[in-house]
Structure formats: structure tokens, C-alpha cells
Amino acid sequence: MSSDNLSIPITKLQWGLRGSQIFFAFLSMACIAAVIAFDNKFMSGSLFSVAHIFIMIVSMFFAALIVGIPHIYLEYGKCKSTARALRVPRTEFVLTAIWGVLIFIVSVALTIEVSLRNCDPYSADFQKYNTGDNNDTFIGGLARNCRTERAGVAFGWFCLIAWLTSLVLIGIGLYKNRRQPIPHKDEVTMHSNSTTSSLEVPTTATIPPN
């Protein structure tokens, strides 16, 4: 039956964007994971960093599922109901918007944390870390750790841009599909009788006289 036919709900450009979302999320996650590992060696890791990693990991799975489940249905006939739900542009728009908001929140939070972070290993705040047996490790690693965290934040923003680009493209598609076509002037006919005159447009109801 034709109703059983299912096409991938996104274009090749959207395939590329979903791949970019996974790629940048993975890079951001890897960078922030390295930052947390260094912080936990000398101090406690930031909750913002942990939240950032969690959101990035889950967003990778969602980006993969949005394109993967319809593809699995096409190839193997599995997950039919879920694939049909993801085929609806409005569903994809809502999911993309939700993840765009979540990634924006954690990216802003981590950006603020990076801007306020003290990266001077000789600061009085790190006196107990820059002296003793581990002083060389801490002094040499703190600057690299700060650069790694800034890189992780940058990749997080690139990931957000990819999600927002998908959101814009889906929104444009929804807008175009909802626009009502303007009838051609040749399709508009005048009907007159002794009492009324009205314009009739095909597929639309007759407009009653005032």
C-alpha cells in the first residue's frame, strides 16, 4: 500500500547537519572529560562540566536516532511506528528545538565558568597544589587544562549552531507547507443572478455576500 511507504524525513543537508551535531558534541565531550579528569586529580570537578558532558552524550544519541530510526525502517522494516512519528516535520522541529535550548543553556553556563576560571598556577588560590611533589604536574597542566576547556566550549557552540541550522531549515519547510496557494486569476470566476454576486475559488467555499 502507498500508505506504507516511508521516506527519510530530512534532506541530505540535514543528514550532514545531524552528523555535524554528533561530531562536535563528541569533540566537546572529549575535551570537557579531560578537564574533569585533571580537576578531579587536584580538586573537585565542576557541576557545569558534568552537566555539559551529559547533555552532549544524550544529544548525540538523539541526533543519531532522528535519522537512524527511519533508515532502519527503510532497510529492515523495523521500528515502523517510531519512524512514522519522526517523519512528521513538526515532531522533528520540537525535538530539535528542545535540544537546541538544552545545549544553549549548558554552553552559556560553561562559557561563564571558563571566563571566571583562574588559570594562573602561581595564584594564592592554588598554593597547596603548586608546592610539593605534584607542583610540576599542576603548574604545567593547569594552562593546558584551561585551553582544553575553552576548546570544549567552542565545540559546544559549534554543535549548537548545527542544531539551530537544522531547526531553521525544518521551520522553513513547515512554513512553506502551511502557506496557502494564491489562486490564479483565471481560476476565479464570477457568478451572478438576480439577487447576489459572489466570487468562487476552486476547493474553497463560496464567499457569502455582505
PDB file of C-alpha atoms in Angstrom:
ATOM      1  CA  MET A   1       0.000   0.000   0.000  1.00  0.00           C
ATOM      2  CA  SER A   2       1.164   3.538  -0.679  1.00  0.00           C
ATOM      3  CA  SER A   3       0.435   4.494   2.915  1.00  0.00           C
ATOM      4  CA  ASP A   4       3.202   2.107   3.986  1.00  0.00           C
ATOM      5  CA  ASN A   5       5.819   3.999   2.023  1.00  0.00           C
ATOM      6  CA  LEU A   6       8.181   5.982   4.190  1.00  0.00           C
ATOM      7  CA  SER A   7      10.896   8.352   3.106  1.00  0.00           C
ATOM      8  CA  ILE A   8      13.725   9.712   5.209  1.00  0.00           C
ATOM      9  CA  PRO A   9      12.205  12.806   6.841  1.00  0.00           C
ATOM     10  CA  ILE A  10      15.220  15.017   6.136  1.00  0.00           C
ATOM     11  CA  THR A  11      17.332  16.044   3.179  1.00  0.00           C
ATOM     12  CA  LYS A  12      20.961  15.195   2.512  1.00  0.00           C
ATOM     13  CA  LEU A  13      21.838  18.552   4.032  1.00  0.00           C
ATOM     14  CA  GLN A  14      20.042  17.550   7.210  1.00  0.00           C
ATOM     15  CA  TRP A  15      21.929  14.245   7.199  1.00  0.00           C
ATOM     16  CA  GLY A  16      25.119  16.271   7.130  1.00  0.00           C
ATOM     17  CA  LEU A  17      23.899  18.554   9.897  1.00  0.00           C
ATOM     18  CA  ARG A  18      22.989  15.617  12.135  1.00  0.00           C
ATOM     19  CA  GLY A  19      26.445  14.213  11.528  1.00  0.00           C
ATOM     20  CA  SER A  20      27.963  17.582  12.433  1.00  0.00           C
ATOM     21  CA  GLN A  21      25.938  17.651  15.637  1.00  0.00           C
ATOM     22  CA  ILE A  22      27.317  14.263  16.636  1.00  0.00           C
ATOM     23  CA  PHE A  23      30.869  15.182  15.604  1.00  0.00           C
ATOM     24  CA  PHE A  24      31.056  18.476  17.501  1.00  0.00           C
ATOM     25  CA  ALA A  25      29.264  17.018  20.527  1.00  0.00           C
ATOM     26  CA  PHE A  26      31.828  14.210  20.663  1.00  0.00           C
ATOM     27  CA  LEU A  27      34.753  16.641  20.457  1.00  0.00           C
ATOM     28  CA  SER A  28      33.229  18.850  23.147  1.00  0.00           C
ATOM     29  CA  MET A  29      32.550  15.857  25.374  1.00  0.00           C
ATOM     30  CA  ALA A  30      36.125  14.572  24.969  1.00  0.00           C
ATOM     31  CA  CYS A  31      37.634  17.956  25.837  1.00  0.00           C
ATOM     32  CA  ILE A  32      35.469  18.509  28.895  1.00  0.00           C
ATOM     33  CA  ALA A  33      36.079  14.932  30.066  1.00  0.00           C
ATOM     34  CA  ALA A  34      39.818  15.646  30.021  1.00  0.00           C
ATOM     35  CA  VAL A  35      39.186  18.824  32.016  1.00  0.00           C
ATOM     36  CA  ILE A  36      37.185  16.927  34.629  1.00  0.00           C
ATOM     37  CA  ALA A  37      39.905  14.281  34.901  1.00  0.00           C
ATOM     38  CA  PHE A  38      42.520  16.955  35.619  1.00  0.00           C
ATOM     39  CA  ASP A  39      40.286  18.798  38.075  1.00  0.00           C
ATOM     40  CA  ASN A  40      39.459  15.625  39.989  1.00  0.00           C
ATOM     41  CA  LYS A  41      43.158  14.904  40.375  1.00  0.00           C
ATOM     42  CA  PHE A  42      43.708  18.101  42.345  1.00  0.00           C
ATOM     43  CA  MET A  43      40.256  19.434  43.206  1.00  0.00           C
ATOM     44  CA  SER A  44      36.599  18.657  42.620  1.00  0.00           C
ATOM     45  CA  GLY A  45      35.176  18.787  39.117  1.00  0.00           C
ATOM     46  CA  SER A  46      32.609  21.392  38.161  1.00  0.00           C
ATOM     47  CA  LEU A  47      28.922  20.501  38.099  1.00  0.00           C
ATOM     48  CA  PHE A  48      28.561  22.591  34.947  1.00  0.00           C
ATOM     49  CA  SER A  49      31.176  20.424  33.249  1.00  0.00           C
ATOM     50  CA  VAL A  50      29.383  17.242  34.281  1.00  0.00           C
ATOM     51  CA  ALA A  51      26.046  18.610  33.043  1.00  0.00           C
ATOM     52  CA  HIS A  52      27.679  19.661  29.780  1.00  0.00           C
ATOM     53  CA  ILE A  53      29.041  16.165  29.175  1.00  0.00           C
ATOM     54  CA  PHE A  54      25.682  14.574  29.991  1.00  0.00           C
ATOM     55  CA  ILE A  55      23.782  16.821  27.571  1.00  0.00           C
ATOM     56  CA  MET A  56      26.351  16.280  24.822  1.00  0.00           C
ATOM     57  CA  ILE A  57      26.254  12.498  25.167  1.00  0.00           C
ATOM     58  CA  VAL A  58      22.457  12.293  25.113  1.00  0.00           C
ATOM     59  CA  SER A  59      22.226  14.801  22.233  1.00  0.00           C
ATOM     60  CA  MET A  60      24.480  12.543  20.147  1.00  0.00           C
ATOM     61  CA  PHE A  61      22.061   9.649  20.626  1.00  0.00           C
ATOM     62  CA  PHE A  62      19.049  11.792  19.746  1.00  0.00           C
ATOM     63  CA  ALA A  63      20.715  13.200  16.631  1.00  0.00           C
ATOM     64  CA  ALA A  64      21.529   9.650  15.549  1.00  0.00           C
ATOM     65  CA  LEU A  65      18.022   8.374  16.309  1.00  0.00           C
ATOM     66  CA  ILE A  66      16.303  11.149  14.345  1.00  0.00           C
ATOM     67  CA  VAL A  67      17.923   9.909  11.143  1.00  0.00           C
ATOM     68  CA  GLY A  68      18.766   6.356  12.158  1.00  0.00           C
ATOM     69  CA  ILE A  69      15.325   5.008  13.020  1.00  0.00           C
ATOM     70  CA  PRO A  70      13.701   5.968   9.684  1.00  0.00           C
ATOM     71  CA  HIS A  71      16.731   4.481   7.915  1.00  0.00           C
ATOM     72  CA  ILE A  72      16.369   1.242   9.890  1.00  0.00           C
ATOM     73  CA  TYR A  73      12.713   1.083   8.859  1.00  0.00           C
ATOM     74  CA  LEU A  74      13.613   1.566   5.203  1.00  0.00           C
ATOM     75  CA  GLU A  75      16.346  -1.065   5.289  1.00  0.00           C
ATOM     76  CA  TYR A  76      14.901  -3.677   7.657  1.00  0.00           C
ATOM     77  CA  GLY A  77      11.241  -2.776   8.217  1.00  0.00           C
ATOM     78  CA  LYS A  78      11.747  -2.280  11.954  1.00  0.00           C
ATOM     79  CA  CYS A  79      10.527   0.492  14.294  1.00  0.00           C
ATOM     80  CA  LYS A  80       7.659   1.424  11.995  1.00  0.00           C
ATOM     81  CA  SER A  81       5.650   3.495  14.496  1.00  0.00           C
ATOM     82  CA  THR A  82       8.656   5.453  15.724  1.00  0.00           C
ATOM     83  CA  ALA A  83       9.861   6.029  12.179  1.00  0.00           C
ATOM     84  CA  ARG A  84       6.466   7.376  11.163  1.00  0.00           C
ATOM     85  CA  ALA A  85       6.454   9.717  14.167  1.00  0.00           C
ATOM     86  CA  LEU A  86       9.894  11.046  13.269  1.00  0.00           C
ATOM     87  CA  ARG A  87       8.726  11.518   9.692  1.00  0.00           C
ATOM     88  CA  VAL A  88       6.401  14.290  10.865  1.00  0.00           C
ATOM     89  CA  PRO A  89       8.300  17.589  10.425  1.00  0.00           C
ATOM     90  CA  ARG A  90       6.626  19.102  13.476  1.00  0.00           C
ATOM     91  CA  THR A  91       7.934  16.275  15.670  1.00  0.00           C
ATOM     92  CA  GLU A  92      11.459  16.769  14.393  1.00  0.00           C
ATOM     93  CA  PHE A  93      11.096  20.530  14.864  1.00  0.00           C
ATOM     94  CA  VAL A  94      10.073  20.120  18.514  1.00  0.00           C
ATOM     95  CA  LEU A  95      12.883  17.660  19.278  1.00  0.00           C
ATOM     96  CA  THR A  96      15.444  19.886  17.596  1.00  0.00           C
ATOM     97  CA  ALA A  97      14.173  22.952  19.459  1.00  0.00           C
ATOM     98  CA  ILE A  98      14.353  21.168  22.815  1.00  0.00           C
ATOM     99  CA  TRP A  99      17.933  20.067  22.283  1.00  0.00           C
ATOM    100  CA  GLY A 100      18.880  23.458  20.940  1.00  0.00           C
ATOM    101  CA  VAL A 101      17.661  25.040  24.180  1.00  0.00           C
ATOM    102  CA  LEU A 102      19.428  22.476  26.385  1.00  0.00           C
ATOM    103  CA  ILE A 103      22.741  22.816  24.552  1.00  0.00           C
ATOM    104  CA  PHE A 104      22.426  26.601  24.678  1.00  0.00           C
ATOM    105  CA  ILE A 105      21.933  26.528  28.460  1.00  0.00           C
ATOM    106  CA  VAL A 106      24.922  24.293  29.210  1.00  0.00           C
ATOM    107  CA  SER A 107      27.099  26.167  26.706  1.00  0.00           C
ATOM    108  CA  VAL A 108      26.308  29.518  28.305  1.00  0.00           C
ATOM    109  CA  ALA A 109      26.923  28.116  31.793  1.00  0.00           C
ATOM    110  CA  LEU A 110      30.265  26.609  30.810  1.00  0.00           C
ATOM    111  CA  THR A 111      31.291  29.773  28.963  1.00  0.00           C
ATOM    112  CA  ILE A 112      30.692  31.810  32.112  1.00  0.00           C
ATOM    113  CA  GLU A 113      32.659  29.286  34.147  1.00  0.00           C
ATOM    114  CA  VAL A 114      35.612  29.440  31.739  1.00  0.00           C
ATOM    115  CA  SER A 115      35.609  33.239  31.754  1.00  0.00           C
ATOM    116  CA  LEU A 116      35.728  33.272  35.562  1.00  0.00           C
ATOM    117  CA  ARG A 117      38.237  30.454  35.974  1.00  0.00           C
ATOM    118  CA  ASN A 118      41.626  31.242  37.442  1.00  0.00           C
ATOM    119  CA  CYS A 119      44.271  29.786  35.129  1.00  0.00           C
ATOM    120  CA  ASP A 120      47.292  31.161  36.977  1.00  0.00           C
ATOM    121  CA  PRO A 121      49.070  28.191  38.603  1.00  0.00           C
ATOM    122  CA  TYR A 122      51.007  30.525  40.909  1.00  0.00           C
ATOM    123  CA  SER A 123      47.870  32.114  42.317  1.00  0.00           C
ATOM    124  CA  ALA A 124      47.364  32.060  46.068  1.00  0.00           C
ATOM    125  CA  ASP A 125      44.197  30.033  45.477  1.00  0.00           C
ATOM    126  CA  PHE A 126      46.351  27.109  44.324  1.00  0.00           C
ATOM    127  CA  GLN A 127      49.065  27.367  46.940  1.00  0.00           C
ATOM    128  CA  LYS A 128      48.525  23.854  48.212  1.00  0.00           C
ATOM    129  CA  TYR A 129      48.716  22.459  44.667  1.00  0.00           C
ATOM    130  CA  ASN A 130      51.718  24.363  43.281  1.00  0.00           C
ATOM    131  CA  THR A 131      54.007  23.198  46.054  1.00  0.00           C
ATOM    132  CA  GLY A 132      55.141  19.720  46.952  1.00  0.00           C
ATOM    133  CA  ASP A 133      55.596  16.595  44.868  1.00  0.00           C
ATOM    134  CA  ASN A 134      52.878  17.371  42.305  1.00  0.00           C
ATOM    135  CA  ASN A 135      53.766  21.003  41.727  1.00  0.00           C
ATOM    136  CA  ASP A 136      55.314  20.435  38.285  1.00  0.00           C
ATOM    137  CA  THR A 137      52.306  18.424  37.154  1.00  0.00           C
ATOM    138  CA  PHE A 138      49.863  21.052  38.353  1.00  0.00           C
ATOM    139  CA  ILE A 139      51.789  24.091  37.128  1.00  0.00           C
ATOM    140  CA  GLY A 140      52.355  22.615  33.680  1.00  0.00           C
ATOM    141  CA  GLY A 141      48.890  21.115  33.389  1.00  0.00           C
ATOM    142  CA  LEU A 142      46.673  23.974  34.522  1.00  0.00           C
ATOM    143  CA  ALA A 143      47.337  26.150  31.479  1.00  0.00           C
ATOM    144  CA  ARG A 144      46.748  23.219  29.130  1.00  0.00           C
ATOM    145  CA  ASN A 145      43.615  22.339  31.036  1.00  0.00           C
ATOM    146  CA  CYS A 146      42.246  25.857  30.591  1.00  0.00           C
ATOM    147  CA  ARG A 147      42.954  25.746  26.856  1.00  0.00           C
ATOM    148  CA  THR A 148      41.281  22.356  26.614  1.00  0.00           C
ATOM    149  CA  GLU A 149      38.206  23.668  28.404  1.00  0.00           C
ATOM    150  CA  ARG A 150      37.992  26.653  26.060  1.00  0.00           C
ATOM    151  CA  ALA A 151      38.221  24.274  23.109  1.00  0.00           C
ATOM    152  CA  GLY A 152      35.438  22.151  24.587  1.00  0.00           C
ATOM    153  CA  VAL A 153      33.248  25.228  24.971  1.00  0.00           C
ATOM    154  CA  ALA A 154      33.949  26.251  21.367  1.00  0.00           C
ATOM    155  CA  PHE A 155      32.989  22.804  20.065  1.00  0.00           C
ATOM    156  CA  GLY A 156      29.823  23.036  22.155  1.00  0.00           C
ATOM    157  CA  TRP A 157      28.888  26.285  20.420  1.00  0.00           C
ATOM    158  CA  PHE A 158      29.612  24.725  17.015  1.00  0.00           C
ATOM    159  CA  CYS A 159      27.294  21.882  17.997  1.00  0.00           C
ATOM    160  CA  LEU A 160      24.614  24.405  18.931  1.00  0.00           C
ATOM    161  CA  ILE A 161      24.994  26.152  15.565  1.00  0.00           C
ATOM    162  CA  ALA A 162      24.435  22.824  13.802  1.00  0.00           C
ATOM    163  CA  TRP A 163      21.267  22.185  15.834  1.00  0.00           C
ATOM    164  CA  LEU A 164      19.955  25.694  15.191  1.00  0.00           C
ATOM    165  CA  THR A 165      20.658  25.357  11.476  1.00  0.00           C
ATOM    166  CA  SER A 166      18.586  22.176  11.420  1.00  0.00           C
ATOM    167  CA  LEU A 167      15.860  23.983  13.336  1.00  0.00           C
ATOM    168  CA  VAL A 168      15.789  26.845  10.833  1.00  0.00           C
ATOM    169  CA  LEU A 169      15.635  24.505   7.831  1.00  0.00           C
ATOM    170  CA  ILE A 170      12.820  22.462   9.364  1.00  0.00           C
ATOM    171  CA  GLY A 171      10.965  25.667  10.253  1.00  0.00           C
ATOM    172  CA  ILE A 172      11.292  26.959   6.698  1.00  0.00           C
ATOM    173  CA  GLY A 173       9.884  23.684   5.406  1.00  0.00           C
ATOM    174  CA  LEU A 174       6.943  23.873   7.806  1.00  0.00           C
ATOM    175  CA  TYR A 175       6.257  27.467   6.813  1.00  0.00           C
ATOM    176  CA  LYS A 176       6.266  26.652   3.110  1.00  0.00           C
ATOM    177  CA  ASN A 177       3.942  23.682   3.607  1.00  0.00           C
ATOM    178  CA  ARG A 178       1.462  25.747   5.614  1.00  0.00           C
ATOM    179  CA  ARG A 179       1.264  28.613   3.156  1.00  0.00           C
ATOM    180  CA  GLN A 180      -1.983  28.579   1.245  1.00  0.00           C
ATOM    181  CA  PRO A 181      -1.518  28.819  -2.531  1.00  0.00           C
ATOM    182  CA  ILE A 182      -2.818  32.015  -4.096  1.00  0.00           C
ATOM    183  CA  PRO A 183      -5.350  31.178  -6.833  1.00  0.00           C
ATOM    184  CA  HIS A 184      -4.564  32.321 -10.353  1.00  0.00           C
ATOM    185  CA  LYS A 185      -6.840  35.000 -11.717  1.00  0.00           C
ATOM    186  CA  ASP A 186      -8.069  32.576 -14.381  1.00  0.00           C
ATOM    187  CA  GLU A 187      -9.260  30.251 -11.605  1.00  0.00           C
ATOM    188  CA  VAL A 188     -11.524  32.922 -10.135  1.00  0.00           C
ATOM    189  CA  THR A 189     -14.971  33.092 -11.751  1.00  0.00           C
ATOM    190  CA  MET A 190     -17.881  35.438 -11.210  1.00  0.00           C
ATOM    191  CA  HIS A 191     -21.346  34.030 -10.717  1.00  0.00           C
ATOM    192  CA  SER A 192     -24.296  36.411 -10.954  1.00  0.00           C
ATOM    193  CA  ASN A 193     -28.021  36.075 -10.610  1.00  0.00           C
ATOM    194  CA  SER A 194     -30.902  38.377  -9.931  1.00  0.00           C
ATOM    195  CA  THR A 195     -30.177  38.675  -6.224  1.00  0.00           C
ATOM    196  CA  THR A 196     -26.482  38.015  -5.429  1.00  0.00           C
ATOM    197  CA  SER A 197     -22.972  38.108  -6.846  1.00  0.00           C
ATOM    198  CA  SER A 198     -20.077  36.207  -5.298  1.00  0.00           C
ATOM    199  CA  LEU A 199     -16.507  35.128  -6.019  1.00  0.00           C
ATOM    200  CA  GLU A 200     -15.879  31.417  -6.062  1.00  0.00           C
ATOM    201  CA  VAL A 201     -12.420  29.907  -5.823  1.00  0.00           C
ATOM    202  CA  PRO A 202     -11.920  26.213  -6.574  1.00  0.00           C
ATOM    203  CA  THR A 203     -11.624  23.962  -3.497  1.00  0.00           C
ATOM    204  CA  THR A 204     -12.865  26.788  -1.261  1.00  0.00           C
ATOM    205  CA  ALA A 205     -16.317  27.648  -0.020  1.00  0.00           C
ATOM    206  CA  THR A 206     -18.343  30.348  -1.742  1.00  0.00           C
ATOM    207  CA  ILE A 207     -17.927  33.695  -0.034  1.00  0.00           C
ATOM    208  CA  PRO A 208     -21.386  34.918   1.030  1.00  0.00           C
ATOM    209  CA  PRO A 209     -22.421  38.448   0.026  1.00  0.00           C
ATOM    210  CA  ASN A 210     -22.219  41.236   2.581  1.00  0.00           C
TER     211      ASN A 210
END
